[in-house]
Amino acid sequence: ALVEAVQLVGAGQAPRLAQDESLATYEPLCTEERTAIDWSQPLEQVYNLIRGANPQPGAHAALGADRVKFFDCRKLEYAHDRTPGEVLEIRSEGIVVAALGGALLLQRLQPAGQAKQKAVDFAAAVGVRQRSAVSPGALGGSGSSAKAAASLARTAAEGSTSSMRQPLVAPT
């Protein structure tokens, strides 16, 4: 079909169909307000949001005290009983996060005010551990990696993630 369409265009014989203007829609700009990750959505939607927001502006969520943008990820078939947004494991390729219907391997991210980096390097630097929570995307604010490390270490030591399930700033 594609080859035929190209040949028709080349020969000047492609059909010209008028668009029904009453059915036309406009897609708004992809802004940070539209790229907050909602972990309650199915795996496919979260995956497509991260891919669609790459390279600009990046899909975002809160990880501890830091607002983090995510850029590269892969869907994983992963059976689990964890809360969506919860870190399942840290692998050499990145951070595995629970999602509805599977898991996402987050491979590249960008903490607020820093350069893009491998997710596994960020996890090691700030102490992201299994069962940490990646909270829903939040607008505004940014924390330091030191604050994130302290919060994540405290949470891991207590064996609780409830304090990390809140976004940095309530969406406006």
Coordinates of N, CA and C in Angstrom, one line a residue:
A1 N 0.8 -1.2 0.0 CA 0.0 0.0 0.0 C 0.9 1.3 0.0
L2 N 2.0 1.2 0.8 CA 2.8 2.4 0.9 C 3.5 2.7 -0.5
V3 N 4.0 1.6 -1.1 CA 4.7 1.7 -2.4 C 3.7 2.3 -3.4
E4 N 2.5 1.7 -3.4 CA 1.5 2.2 -4.4 C 1.1 3.7 -4.1
A5 N 1.0 4.1 -2.9 CA 0.8 5.5 -2.5 C 1.9 6.4 -3.0
V6 N 3.1 6.0 -2.8 CA 4.3 6.8 -3.3 C 4.2 6.9 -4.8
Q7 N 3.9 5.8 -5.5 CA 3.9 5.8 -7.0 C 2.8 6.8 -7.5
L8 N 1.6 6.7 -6.8 CA 0.5 7.6 -7.2 C 0.9 9.1 -7.0
V9 N 1.6 9.4 -5.9 CA 2.0 10.8 -5.7 C 3.0 11.2 -6.7
G10 N 4.0 10.3 -7.0 CA 5.0 10.6 -8.0 C 4.4 10.8 -9.4
A11 N 3.3 10.1 -9.7 CA 2.7 10.2 -11.0 C 1.7 11.4 -11.0
G12 N 1.5 12.0 -9.9 CA 0.5 13.1 -9.8 C -0.9 12.6 -9.9
Q13 N -1.1 11.4 -9.5 CA -2.5 10.8 -9.6 C -3.1 10.4 -8.2
A14 N -2.5 10.9 -7.2 CA -3.0 10.6 -5.8 C -4.3 11.3 -5.7
P15 N -5.3 10.6 -5.1 CA -6.6 11.2 -4.9 C -6.5 12.4 -3.9
R16 N -7.3 13.4 -4.2 CA -7.3 14.6 -3.3 C -8.6 14.6 -2.6
L17 N -8.6 14.4 -1.3 CA -9.8 14.3 -0.5 C -9.8 15.5 0.5
A18 N -10.9 16.2 0.5 CA -11.1 17.3 1.4 C -11.3 16.8 2.8
Q19 N -10.7 17.5 3.7 CA -10.9 17.1 5.1 C -12.2 17.7 5.6
D20 N -12.9 17.0 6.4 CA -14.1 17.5 7.0 C -13.7 18.3 8.2
E21 N -13.8 19.7 8.0 CA -13.3 20.6 9.1 C -14.1 20.5 10.4
S22 N -15.3 20.0 10.3 CA -16.1 19.8 11.6 C -15.5 18.7 12.4
L23 N -14.7 17.8 11.9 CA -14.1 16.7 12.6 C -12.6 17.0 13.0
A24 N -12.1 18.1 12.5 CA -10.7 18.4 12.8 C -10.5 18.8 14.3
T25 N -9.3 18.3 14.8 CA -9.0 18.6 16.2 C -7.5 19.1 16.2
Y26 N -7.1 19.8 17.3 CA -5.8 20.2 17.4 C -5.2 19.6 18.7
E27 N -4.0 19.2 18.5 CA -3.2 18.6 19.6 C -2.5 19.7 20.3
P28 N -2.7 19.9 21.6 CA -1.9 21.0 22.3 C -0.4 20.6 22.4
L29 N 0.4 21.6 22.7 CA 1.8 21.4 22.9 C 2.0 20.4 24.1
C30 N 3.1 19.6 24.0 CA 3.4 18.7 25.0 C 4.2 19.4 26.1
T31 N 3.5 19.8 27.2 CA 4.1 20.5 28.2 C 4.3 19.6 29.5
E32 N 5.0 20.1 30.5 CA 5.2 19.3 31.7 C 3.9 19.1 32.4
E33 N 2.9 20.0 32.3 CA 1.6 19.8 32.9 C 0.9 18.5 32.4
R34 N 1.2 18.1 31.1 CA 0.6 17.0 30.5 C 1.4 15.7 30.6
T35 N 2.6 15.8 31.2 CA 3.5 14.6 31.3 C 3.7 14.0 32.7
A36 N 2.9 14.4 33.6 CA 3.0 13.8 34.9 C 2.6 12.3 34.9
I37 N 3.4 11.4 35.4 CA 3.1 10.0 35.4 C 2.0 9.7 36.4
D38 N 1.0 9.0 36.0 CA -0.1 8.5 36.9 C 0.1 7.0 36.9
W39 N 0.7 6.5 38.0 CA 1.0 5.1 38.1 C -0.3 4.2 38.2
S40 N -1.5 4.8 38.4 CA -2.7 4.0 38.5 C -3.2 3.6 37.1
Q41 N -2.6 4.2 36.0 CA -2.9 3.9 34.7 C -2.3 2.6 34.2
P42 N -2.8 1.9 33.2 CA -2.2 0.6 32.8 C -0.8 0.8 32.2
L43 N -0.1 -0.3 32.3 CA 1.3 -0.3 31.8 C 1.5 0.3 30.5
E44 N 0.7 0.0 29.5 CA 0.8 0.5 28.2 C 0.7 2.1 28.1
Q45 N -0.2 2.6 28.9 CA -0.3 4.1 28.9 C 0.9 4.8 29.6
V46 N 1.4 4.2 30.7 CA 2.6 4.8 31.3 C 3.8 4.7 30.4
Y47 N 3.9 3.6 29.7 CA 5.0 3.4 28.8 C 4.9 4.4 27.6
N48 N 3.7 4.5 27.1 CA 3.6 5.4 25.9 C 3.8 6.9 26.3
L49 N 3.4 7.2 27.6 CA 3.6 8.6 28.1 C 5.1 8.9 28.1
I50 N 5.9 8.0 28.7 CA 7.3 8.2 28.8 C 8.0 8.3 27.4
R51 N 7.6 7.4 26.5 CA 8.1 7.4 25.2 C 7.7 8.7 24.4
G52 N 6.5 9.1 24.6 CA 6.0 10.3 23.9 C 6.6 11.6 24.4
A53 N 7.0 11.6 25.7 CA 7.6 12.8 26.2 C 9.1 12.8 26.1
N54 N 9.7 11.9 25.4 CA 11.1 11.8 25.2 C 11.4 12.3 23.8
P55 N 12.2 13.3 23.5 CA 13.2 13.8 24.4 C 12.8 15.0 25.2
Q56 N 11.7 15.6 24.9 CA 11.3 16.9 25.5 C 9.8 16.9 25.8
P57 N 9.3 17.2 26.9 CA 9.9 17.6 28.1 C 10.3 16.5 29.1
G58 N 10.0 15.3 28.8 CA 10.2 14.2 29.7 C 9.0 13.9 30.6
A59 N 8.7 12.7 30.8 CA 7.6 12.4 31.7 C 8.2 12.4 33.1
H60 N 7.4 12.9 34.1 CA 8.0 13.1 35.4 C 7.2 12.5 36.6
A61 N 7.9 12.2 37.7 CA 7.3 11.7 38.9 C 8.2 12.1 40.0
A62 N 7.8 11.9 41.3 CA 8.6 12.2 42.4 C 9.2 10.9 42.9
L63 N 10.5 10.9 43.2 CA 11.2 9.8 43.7 C 11.9 10.3 45.0
G64 N 11.3 10.0 46.1 CA 11.7 10.5 47.4 C 11.4 12.0 47.4
A65 N 12.4 12.8 47.7 CA 12.2 14.3 47.7 C 12.5 14.9 46.3
D66 N 13.0 14.1 45.4 CA 13.3 14.7 44.1 C 12.3 14.5 43.0
R67 N 12.1 15.5 42.2 CA 11.3 15.4 41.0 C 12.2 14.9 39.9
V68 N 11.8 13.8 39.3 CA 12.7 13.2 38.3 C 11.9 13.0 37.0
K69 N 12.6 13.3 35.9 CA 12.1 13.1 34.6 C 12.6 11.8 34.0
F70 N 11.7 11.0 33.4 CA 12.1 9.7 32.8 C 12.1 9.8 31.3
F71 N 13.1 9.2 30.7 CA 13.3 9.3 29.2 C 13.2 7.9 28.5
D72 N 14.0 7.0 28.9 CA 14.1 5.7 28.2 C 13.6 4.6 29.2
C73 N 12.7 3.7 28.6 CA 12.2 2.6 29.4 C 11.8 1.5 28.5
R74 N 11.6 0.3 29.1 CA 11.2 -0.9 28.4 C 10.0 -1.5 29.2
K75 N 9.1 -2.1 28.5 CA 8.0 -2.8 29.2 C 8.6 -4.2 29.5
L76 N 8.2 -4.7 30.7 CA 8.6 -6.0 31.1 C 7.4 -6.9 31.4
E77 N 7.4 -8.1 31.0 CA 6.4 -9.1 31.5 C 6.9 -9.5 32.9
Y78 N 6.2 -9.1 33.9 CA 6.7 -9.3 35.3 C 5.5 -9.5 36.2
A79 N 5.4 -10.7 36.7 CA 4.3 -11.0 37.6 C 4.6 -10.4 39.0
H80 N 3.7 -9.6 39.6 CA 4.0 -9.1 40.9 C 2.7 -8.8 41.6
D81 N 2.7 -8.5 42.9 CA 1.5 -8.1 43.7 C 1.8 -6.8 44.4
R82 N 2.6 -6.0 43.8 CA 3.0 -4.7 44.4 C 2.2 -3.6 43.9
T83 N 2.3 -2.5 44.6 CA 1.5 -1.2 44.3 C 2.2 -0.6 43.0
P84 N 1.4 -0.2 42.1 CA 2.0 0.5 40.9 C 2.8 1.7 41.4
G85 N 4.0 1.8 40.8 CA 5.0 2.9 41.2 C 6.0 2.4 42.2
E86 N 5.9 1.2 42.7 CA 6.8 0.7 43.7 C 8.0 0.1 43.0
V87 N 9.2 0.4 43.5 CA 10.4 -0.2 42.9 C 10.5 -1.7 43.3
L88 N 10.6 -2.5 42.2 CA 10.6 -4.0 42.4 C 12.0 -4.5 42.6
E89 N 12.9 -3.9 41.8 CA 14.3 -4.3 41.9 C 15.2 -3.3 41.1
I90 N 16.5 -3.3 41.4 CA 17.5 -2.5 40.7 C 18.3 -3.5 39.9
R91 N 18.4 -3.3 38.6 CA 19.2 -4.2 37.7 C 20.3 -3.3 37.2
S92 N 21.3 -4.0 36.5 CA 22.4 -3.3 35.9 C 21.9 -2.4 34.8
E93 N 20.7 -2.7 34.2 CA 20.1 -1.9 33.1 C 19.3 -0.8 33.6
G94 N 18.9 -0.8 34.9 CA 18.0 0.3 35.4 C 17.2 -0.1 36.6
I95 N 16.1 0.7 36.8 CA 15.2 0.5 37.9 C 13.9 -0.1 37.4
V96 N 13.5 -1.3 38.0 CA 12.3 -1.9 37.6 C 11.2 -1.5 38.6
V97 N 10.1 -0.9 38.0 CA 9.0 -0.3 38.7 C 7.7 -1.0 38.4
A98 N 6.9 -1.3 39.4 CA 5.7 -2.0 39.2 C 4.7 -1.1 38.5
A99 N 3.9 -1.7 37.6 CA 2.9 -1.0 36.9 C 1.7 -2.0 36.8
L100 N 0.5 -1.5 36.4 CA -0.7 -2.3 36.3 C -0.5 -3.2 35.0
G101 N -0.3 -4.5 35.2 CA -0.2 -5.4 34.1 C 1.2 -5.7 33.7
G102 N 2.2 -5.4 34.6 CA 3.6 -5.7 34.3 C 4.5 -4.8 35.1
A103 N 5.6 -4.4 34.4 CA 6.6 -3.5 35.1 C 7.3 -2.8 34.0
L104 N 7.9 -1.7 34.4 CA 8.7 -0.9 33.5 C 10.1 -0.9 34.0
L105 N 11.1 -1.0 33.0 CA 12.5 -0.9 33.3 C 12.8 0.5 33.0
L106 N 13.0 1.4 34.0 CA 13.4 2.8 33.7 C 14.9 2.8 33.5
Q107 N 15.3 3.3 32.3 CA 16.8 3.2 32.0 C 17.5 4.5 32.1
R108 N 16.8 5.6 31.7 CA 17.5 6.9 31.7 C 16.6 8.0 32.3
L109 N 17.1 8.8 33.2 CA 16.3 9.8 33.9 C 17.1 11.1 34.1
Q110 N 16.4 12.1 34.6 CA 17.1 13.4 34.9 C 16.5 14.0 36.2
P111 N 17.3 14.0 37.2 CA 16.9 14.7 38.4 C 16.8 16.2 38.2
A112 N 15.9 16.9 38.9 CA 15.8 18.3 38.8 C 17.2 19.0 38.9
G113 N 17.5 19.9 37.9 CA 18.7 20.6 38.0 C 20.0 19.9 37.6
Q114 N 19.9 18.6 37.1 CA 21.0 17.8 36.8 C 20.9 17.3 35.4
A115 N 22.0 16.7 34.9 CA 22.0 16.2 33.5 C 21.3 14.8 33.5
K116 N 20.9 14.4 32.3 CA 20.4 13.1 32.1 C 21.4 12.1 32.5
Q117 N 21.0 10.9 33.1 CA 21.9 9.9 33.5 C 21.3 8.6 33.5
K118 N 22.1 7.5 33.6 CA 21.5 6.2 33.7 C 20.8 6.0 35.0
A119 N 19.6 5.4 34.9 CA 18.8 5.2 36.1 C 19.5 4.4 37.2
V120 N 20.3 3.4 36.8 CA 21.0 2.6 37.8 C 22.1 3.5 38.5
D121 N 22.7 4.4 37.8 CA 23.7 5.3 38.5 C 23.0 6.2 39.5
F122 N 21.8 6.7 39.1 CA 21.0 7.6 40.1 C 20.6 6.7 41.3
A123 N 20.2 5.5 41.1 CA 19.7 4.6 42.2 C 20.9 4.4 43.1
A124 N 22.1 4.2 42.6 CA 23.2 3.9 43.5 C 23.6 5.2 44.2
A125 N 23.5 6.4 43.6 CA 24.0 7.6 44.2 C 23.0 8.1 45.3
V126 N 21.7 7.8 45.2 CA 20.8 8.3 46.2 C 20.2 7.2 47.1
G127 N 20.6 6.0 46.8 CA 20.2 4.9 47.7 C 18.8 4.4 47.4
V128 N 18.3 4.4 46.1 CA 17.0 3.8 45.8 C 17.1 2.3 46.1
R129 N 16.1 1.8 46.7 CA 16.1 0.4 47.1 C 14.8 -0.2 46.7
Q130 N 14.8 -1.5 46.7 CA 13.5 -2.3 46.4 C 12.5 -1.8 47.4
R131 N 11.2 -1.7 46.9 CA 10.1 -1.2 47.7 C 10.0 0.3 47.9
S132 N 11.0 1.0 47.4 CA 10.8 2.5 47.4 C 9.7 2.8 46.5
A133 N 9.1 4.0 46.6 CA 8.0 4.4 45.8 C 8.3 5.5 44.8
V134 N 7.9 5.4 43.6 CA 8.0 6.5 42.6 C 6.6 7.1 42.6
S135 N 6.5 8.2 43.3 CA 5.1 8.8 43.5 C 4.6 9.4 42.2
P136 N 3.3 9.7 42.1 CA 2.8 10.3 40.9 C 3.5 11.6 40.6
G137 N 3.5 12.0 39.3 CA 4.1 13.2 38.9 C 3.6 14.4 39.6
A138 N 4.5 15.3 40.0 CA 4.1 16.5 40.7 C 4.7 17.7 40.0
L139 N 4.0 18.8 40.0 CA 4.5 20.0 39.4 C 5.3 20.8 40.4
G140 N 6.3 21.5 39.9 CA 7.0 22.5 40.8 C 7.9 21.8 41.8
G141 N 8.8 22.6 42.3 CA 9.6 22.1 43.4 C 10.7 21.1 42.9
S142 N 11.7 21.0 43.7 CA 12.8 20.0 43.5 C 13.5 19.8 44.8
G143 N 13.9 18.6 45.0 CA 14.7 18.4 46.2 C 16.1 18.1 45.9
S144 N 16.9 17.9 46.9 CA 18.3 17.6 46.6 C 18.4 16.1 46.6
S145 N 19.4 15.6 46.0 CA 19.7 14.1 46.0 C 20.0 13.7 47.4
A146 N 20.7 14.5 48.2 CA 21.0 14.2 49.6 C 19.7 14.0 50.4
K147 N 18.7 14.8 50.2 CA 17.4 14.7 50.9 C 16.8 13.4 50.4
A148 N 16.8 13.1 49.1 CA 16.2 11.9 48.6 C 16.9 10.7 49.2
A149 N 18.3 10.7 49.3 CA 19.0 9.6 49.8 C 18.6 9.3 51.3
A150 N 18.5 10.4 52.1 CA 18.1 10.3 53.5 C 16.7 9.7 53.6
S151 N 15.8 10.2 52.8 CA 14.4 9.8 52.9 C 14.3 8.3 52.5
L152 N 15.0 7.9 51.4 CA 15.0 6.6 50.9 C 15.6 5.6 51.9
A153 N 16.8 6.0 52.4 CA 17.5 5.2 53.4 C 16.6 4.9 54.6
R154 N 15.9 6.0 55.1 CA 15.1 5.9 56.3 C 13.9 5.0 56.0
T155 N 13.3 5.1 54.8 CA 12.2 4.3 54.4 C 12.6 2.8 54.3
A156 N 13.7 2.6 53.7 CA 14.2 1.2 53.6 C 14.5 0.6 54.9
A157 N 15.1 1.4 55.9 CA 15.4 0.9 57.2 C 14.1 0.6 58.0
E158 N 13.1 1.4 57.8 CA 11.8 1.2 58.5 C 10.9 0.1 57.8
G159 N 11.3 -0.2 56.5 CA 10.5 -1.2 55.8 C 9.1 -0.6 55.4
S160 N 9.0 0.7 55.3 CA 7.7 1.3 55.0 C 7.9 2.2 53.8
T161 N 6.9 2.4 53.0 CA 7.0 3.3 51.9 C 5.9 4.3 51.9
S162 N 5.1 4.3 53.0 CA 3.9 5.2 53.0 C 4.3 6.7 52.9
S163 N 5.4 7.1 53.6 CA 5.8 8.5 53.5 C 6.3 8.9 52.1
M164 N 6.6 7.9 51.3 CA 7.1 8.3 49.9 C 6.1 8.2 48.9
R165 N 4.8 8.0 49.2 CA 3.8 7.8 48.3 C 3.1 9.2 47.9
Q166 N 3.6 10.2 48.6 CA 3.0 11.6 48.4 C 3.8 12.3 47.4
P167 N 3.2 13.0 46.4 CA 3.9 13.8 45.5 C 4.6 15.0 46.2
L168 N 5.6 15.6 45.6 CA 6.3 16.7 46.2 C 5.4 17.9 46.4
V169 N 4.6 18.2 45.4 CA 3.7 19.3 45.5 C 2.4 18.8 44.8
A170 N 1.3 19.1 45.5 CA 0.0 18.7 44.9 C -0.2 19.3 43.5
P171 N -0.6 18.5 42.5 CA -0.8 19.1 41.2 C -1.8 20.2 41.3
T172 N -1.5 21.3 40.5 CA -2.4 22.4 40.5 C -3.4 22.4 39.3

